[in-house]
């Protein structure tokens, strides 16, 4: 009988966790090193096989996506690292095979994780999270809506003192949802048209009122351009949802 079995298992578990943390810090996937390249195999693929390969995410993309989603949970208490993870996820979802990668992301419950971060975080982490949602609205709009994205994005858009970059990104994600017929109907039902109109008719906030400010080195002119983008996006969303209603401005 091995009386040291429990101790050995604890040591193995600790070594496994240490390896995972190291891989996460270095930004590399937690997987064995591949000793065999795929160049020769790709050279012998038939045209039909090439089409099928292009339609599916590469093993590297799937691995990176899984590692990044795991890192969201690990780094929830560290805004600096969480922002970097969100930026990495955004880059993965921008891959040329994005349709299949987006489906993989949805299957891995990534939408729920992103919506949770949008609801609780601010600053650059929130900004990158909104950009991720905007990407997903182009390919998985109904899945994004099913996760409760409309109400989450509405709250972000309506929050007093919100930074203009955040507001425009939230409105852009809502605009992306409006190009799906079922999601468009849900947007109108949830009062997004009134929100868009209120934002369009509102005045820019003073700098001292900004709550979720994103670090920037741009001047006052850049801030004015940010607010111009807010009103432009709100106007486009309002047009997509049928135009203005009889509503006074929110400020």
Short mmCIF file of C-alpha atoms in Angstrom, two decimals:
data_model
loop_
_atom_site.label_atom_id
_atom_site.label_comp_id
_atom_site.label_asym_id
_atom_site.label_seq_id
_atom_site.Cartn_x
_atom_site.Cartn_y
_atom_site.Cartn_z
CA UNK A 1 0.00 0.00 0.00
CA UNK A 2 1.28 3.46 -0.88
CA UNK A 3 0.82 5.56 2.27
CA UNK A 4 2.16 8.66 0.43
CA UNK A 5 -0.51 8.54 -2.28
CA UNK A 6 -2.41 11.63 -1.05
CA UNK A 7 0.79 13.64 -0.68
CA UNK A 8 1.94 12.69 -4.18
CA UNK A 9 -1.41 13.68 -5.66
CA UNK A 10 -1.25 17.06 -3.89
CA UNK A 11 2.23 17.65 -5.30
CA UNK A 12 1.10 16.73 -8.80
CA UNK A 13 -1.89 19.05 -8.53
CA UNK A 14 0.30 21.92 -7.32
CA UNK A 15 2.78 21.32 -10.17
CA UNK A 16 -0.10 21.32 -12.66
CA UNK A 17 -1.42 24.62 -11.31
CA UNK A 18 2.06 26.15 -11.41
CA UNK A 19 2.44 25.10 -15.05
CA UNK A 20 -0.93 26.61 -15.94
CA UNK A 21 -0.05 29.91 -14.24
CA UNK A 22 3.28 30.05 -16.05
CA UNK A 23 1.66 29.38 -19.43
CA UNK A 24 -0.93 32.07 -18.74
CA UNK A 25 1.73 34.65 -17.83
CA UNK A 26 3.76 33.83 -20.94
CA UNK A 27 0.67 33.92 -23.15
CA UNK A 28 1.18 30.41 -24.52
CA UNK A 29 -1.41 27.61 -24.75
CA UNK A 30 -1.39 24.93 -22.05
CA UNK A 31 -0.81 21.97 -24.34
CA UNK A 32 1.99 19.51 -25.27
CA UNK A 33 4.52 20.68 -27.84
CA UNK A 34 3.73 19.35 -31.29
CA UNK A 35 6.65 17.46 -32.81
CA UNK A 36 5.09 16.96 -36.24
CA UNK A 37 4.32 19.79 -38.65
CA UNK A 38 1.29 19.83 -40.91
CA UNK A 39 2.90 21.27 -44.00
CA UNK A 40 3.10 18.00 -45.93
CA UNK A 41 -0.49 17.11 -45.10
CA UNK A 42 -1.79 20.48 -46.22
CA UNK A 43 0.08 20.15 -49.51
CA UNK A 44 -1.84 16.95 -50.35
CA UNK A 45 -5.32 18.18 -49.46
CA UNK A 46 -7.93 18.12 -52.20
CA UNK A 47 -9.83 21.37 -52.97
CA UNK A 48 -12.90 20.11 -51.08
CA UNK A 49 -10.74 19.37 -48.05
CA UNK A 50 -9.24 22.86 -48.23
CA UNK A 51 -12.72 24.40 -48.19
CA UNK A 52 -13.66 22.34 -45.14
CA UNK A 53 -10.42 23.31 -43.38
CA UNK A 54 -11.04 27.00 -44.02
CA UNK A 55 -14.55 26.71 -42.58
CA UNK A 56 -13.41 25.33 -39.23
CA UNK A 57 -11.22 26.97 -36.57
CA UNK A 58 -7.63 25.79 -36.35
CA UNK A 59 -6.56 23.70 -33.32
CA UNK A 60 -4.44 26.66 -32.20
CA UNK A 61 -7.48 28.98 -32.28
CA UNK A 62 -9.59 26.54 -30.24
CA UNK A 63 -6.79 26.07 -27.70
CA UNK A 64 -6.12 29.80 -27.38
CA UNK A 65 -9.84 30.49 -26.99
CA UNK A 66 -10.22 27.89 -24.25
CA UNK A 67 -7.17 29.20 -22.38
CA UNK A 68 -8.39 32.79 -22.67
CA UNK A 69 -11.86 31.94 -21.35
CA UNK A 70 -10.30 30.11 -18.40
CA UNK A 71 -8.13 33.15 -17.75
CA UNK A 72 -11.26 35.32 -17.40
CA UNK A 73 -12.20 33.42 -14.26
CA UNK A 74 -8.67 33.33 -12.89
CA UNK A 75 -8.09 37.08 -13.31
CA UNK A 76 -11.47 38.45 -12.22
CA UNK A 77 -9.82 40.10 -9.23
CA UNK A 78 -7.04 41.72 -11.27
CA UNK A 79 -8.37 44.44 -13.63
CA UNK A 80 -4.97 44.94 -15.30
CA UNK A 81 -4.61 41.30 -16.34
CA UNK A 82 -8.32 40.99 -17.10
CA UNK A 83 -8.03 43.80 -19.64
CA UNK A 84 -5.16 42.00 -21.36
CA UNK A 85 -7.18 38.79 -21.52
CA UNK A 86 -10.13 40.64 -23.05
CA UNK A 87 -7.83 42.18 -25.64
CA UNK A 88 -6.51 38.69 -26.51
CA UNK A 89 -10.05 37.34 -26.90
CA UNK A 90 -10.88 40.26 -29.20
CA UNK A 91 -7.89 39.39 -31.39
CA UNK A 92 -8.91 35.71 -31.54
CA UNK A 93 -12.46 36.61 -32.56
CA UNK A 94 -11.08 38.81 -35.36
CA UNK A 95 -9.50 35.78 -37.07
CA UNK A 96 -10.30 35.21 -40.74
CA UNK A 97 -12.22 32.06 -39.73
CA UNK A 98 -14.28 34.15 -37.33
CA UNK A 99 -17.66 32.57 -38.13
CA UNK A 100 -16.65 29.15 -36.85
CA UNK A 101 -14.60 30.66 -34.02
CA UNK A 102 -17.57 32.74 -32.89
CA UNK A 103 -19.73 29.61 -32.83
CA UNK A 104 -17.07 27.87 -30.75
CA UNK A 105 -17.02 30.86 -28.40
CA UNK A 106 -20.80 30.68 -27.95
CA UNK A 107 -20.67 26.91 -27.37
CA UNK A 108 -18.09 27.48 -24.61
CA UNK A 109 -20.53 29.84 -22.82
CA UNK A 110 -18.31 32.79 -23.66
CA UNK A 111 -21.25 35.16 -24.11
CA UNK A 112 -22.34 34.64 -20.50
CA UNK A 113 -18.82 35.41 -19.27
CA UNK A 114 -18.55 38.58 -21.35
CA UNK A 115 -21.96 39.87 -20.23
CA UNK A 116 -20.99 39.28 -16.61
CA UNK A 117 -17.82 41.35 -17.12
CA UNK A 118 -19.76 44.13 -18.88
CA UNK A 119 -22.11 44.26 -15.90
CA UNK A 120 -19.38 44.49 -13.25
CA UNK A 121 -16.20 46.00 -14.74
CA UNK A 122 -15.27 49.43 -16.05
CA UNK A 123 -12.46 51.22 -17.87
CA UNK A 124 -10.49 49.44 -20.60
CA UNK A 125 -11.80 46.01 -19.54
CA UNK A 126 -15.37 47.18 -20.14
CA UNK A 127 -14.39 48.79 -23.44
CA UNK A 128 -12.77 45.61 -24.79
CA UNK A 129 -15.74 43.55 -23.57
CA UNK A 130 -18.13 45.76 -25.53
CA UNK A 131 -15.96 45.37 -28.63
CA UNK A 132 -16.16 41.59 -28.20
CA UNK A 133 -19.96 41.76 -28.05
CA UNK A 134 -19.99 43.96 -31.14
CA UNK A 135 -17.98 41.32 -33.01
CA UNK A 136 -20.37 38.57 -31.93
CA UNK A 137 -23.49 40.51 -32.99
CA UNK A 138 -22.40 40.17 -36.62
CA UNK A 139 -22.47 36.35 -36.58
CA UNK A 140 -24.35 35.22 -33.44
CA UNK A 141 -26.87 37.99 -32.82
CA UNK A 142 -29.67 35.74 -31.55
CA UNK A 143 -27.38 33.90 -29.16
CA UNK A 144 -26.16 37.23 -27.79
CA UNK A 145 -29.74 38.40 -27.29
CA UNK A 146 -30.67 35.13 -25.61
CA UNK A 147 -27.99 35.80 -23.00
CA UNK A 148 -29.66 39.04 -21.91
CA UNK A 149 -27.35 41.42 -23.77
CA UNK A 150 -30.02 43.99 -24.57
CA UNK A 151 -30.72 44.97 -20.96
CA UNK A 152 -27.02 44.90 -20.08
CA UNK A 153 -26.13 47.19 -22.98
CA UNK A 154 -29.04 49.49 -22.15
CA UNK A 155 -27.76 49.97 -18.61
CA UNK A 156 -24.30 50.81 -19.90
CA UNK A 157 -25.70 53.35 -22.37
CA UNK A 158 -27.92 55.02 -19.77
CA UNK A 159 -25.38 55.21 -16.92
CA UNK A 160 -24.87 58.81 -15.86
CA UNK A 161 -21.32 60.07 -16.28
CA UNK A 162 -20.29 57.22 -18.57
CA UNK A 163 -17.24 57.84 -20.78
CA UNK A 164 -18.17 58.57 -24.42
CA UNK A 165 -16.05 55.68 -25.74
CA UNK A 166 -18.06 53.30 -23.55
CA UNK A 167 -21.43 54.70 -24.61
CA UNK A 168 -20.61 54.60 -28.32
CA UNK A 169 -19.31 51.01 -28.03
CA UNK A 170 -22.49 49.88 -26.23
CA UNK A 171 -24.64 51.60 -28.86
CA UNK A 172 -22.55 50.02 -31.62
CA UNK A 173 -23.25 46.56 -30.21
CA UNK A 174 -26.97 47.34 -30.07
CA UNK A 175 -26.75 48.58 -33.65
CA UNK A 176 -25.21 45.27 -34.67
CA UNK A 177 -28.14 43.41 -33.14
CA UNK A 178 -30.61 45.52 -35.13
CA UNK A 179 -29.57 43.86 -38.40
CA UNK A 180 -31.21 40.60 -37.30
CA UNK A 181 -34.99 40.71 -37.73
CA UNK A 182 -35.82 38.87 -34.50
CA UNK A 183 -33.31 40.88 -32.46
CA UNK A 184 -34.60 44.12 -33.96
CA UNK A 185 -38.09 43.35 -32.70
CA UNK A 186 -36.65 42.62 -29.24
CA UNK A 187 -34.74 45.90 -29.25
CA UNK A 188 -37.94 47.85 -29.91
CA UNK A 189 -39.83 45.85 -27.28
CA UNK A 190 -37.13 46.58 -24.67
CA UNK A 191 -37.24 50.32 -25.31
CA UNK A 192 -33.88 50.68 -27.04
CA UNK A 193 -35.33 53.18 -29.52
CA UNK A 194 -36.16 55.55 -26.67
CA UNK A 195 -32.68 55.07 -25.22
CA UNK A 196 -31.07 55.88 -28.56
CA UNK A 197 -33.20 58.98 -28.93
CA UNK A 198 -32.39 60.15 -25.40
CA UNK A 199 -28.67 59.72 -26.01
CA UNK A 200 -28.86 61.53 -29.35
CA UNK A 201 -30.65 64.48 -27.76
CA UNK A 202 -28.38 64.63 -24.71
CA UNK A 203 -25.49 67.02 -24.11
CA UNK A 204 -21.90 65.86 -23.45
CA UNK A 205 -20.95 65.34 -19.81
CA UNK A 206 -18.32 67.46 -18.12
CA UNK A 207 -15.00 65.70 -17.56
CA UNK A 208 -15.51 65.73 -13.79
CA UNK A 209 -18.73 63.75 -14.20
CA UNK A 210 -17.13 60.84 -16.04
CA UNK A 211 -17.28 57.64 -13.98
CA UNK A 212 -15.87 54.92 -16.23
CA UNK A 213 -13.08 56.94 -17.87
CA UNK A 214 -10.75 55.15 -20.26
CA UNK A 215 -7.11 56.34 -20.00
CA UNK A 216 -6.24 58.50 -23.00
CA UNK A 217 -3.65 61.07 -24.03
CA UNK A 218 -5.87 62.81 -26.53
CA UNK A 219 -6.84 66.44 -26.17
CA UNK A 220 -10.20 68.15 -25.75
CA UNK A 221 -10.66 67.94 -29.50
CA UNK A 222 -10.46 64.16 -29.30
CA UNK A 223 -13.10 64.17 -26.54
CA UNK A 224 -15.39 66.20 -28.77
CA UNK A 225 -14.84 63.67 -31.55
CA UNK A 226 -15.79 60.88 -29.11
CA UNK A 227 -19.08 62.61 -28.33
CA UNK A 228 -19.69 63.17 -32.03
CA UNK A 229 -19.33 59.40 -32.51
CA UNK A 230 -21.79 58.80 -29.65
CA UNK A 231 -24.45 60.96 -31.30
CA UNK A 232 -23.71 59.53 -34.74
CA UNK A 233 -24.10 55.93 -33.55
CA UNK A 234 -27.24 56.80 -31.57
CA UNK A 235 -28.70 58.40 -34.70
CA UNK A 236 -27.94 55.33 -36.81
CA UNK A 237 -29.51 53.05 -34.21
CA UNK A 238 -32.55 55.29 -33.95
CA UNK A 239 -33.01 55.19 -37.73
CA UNK A 240 -32.68 51.40 -37.76
CA UNK A 241 -35.44 51.12 -35.14
CA UNK A 242 -37.96 53.30 -36.94
CA UNK A 243 -37.01 56.88 -36.12
CA UNK A 244 -37.69 59.19 -33.17
CA UNK A 245 -40.74 59.14 -30.94
CA UNK A 246 -42.26 61.96 -28.91
CA UNK A 247 -39.65 62.02 -26.19
CA UNK A 248 -37.81 64.81 -24.44
CA UNK A 249 -34.05 64.71 -23.96
CA UNK A 250 -32.64 62.98 -20.90
CA UNK A 251 -30.62 66.07 -19.90
#
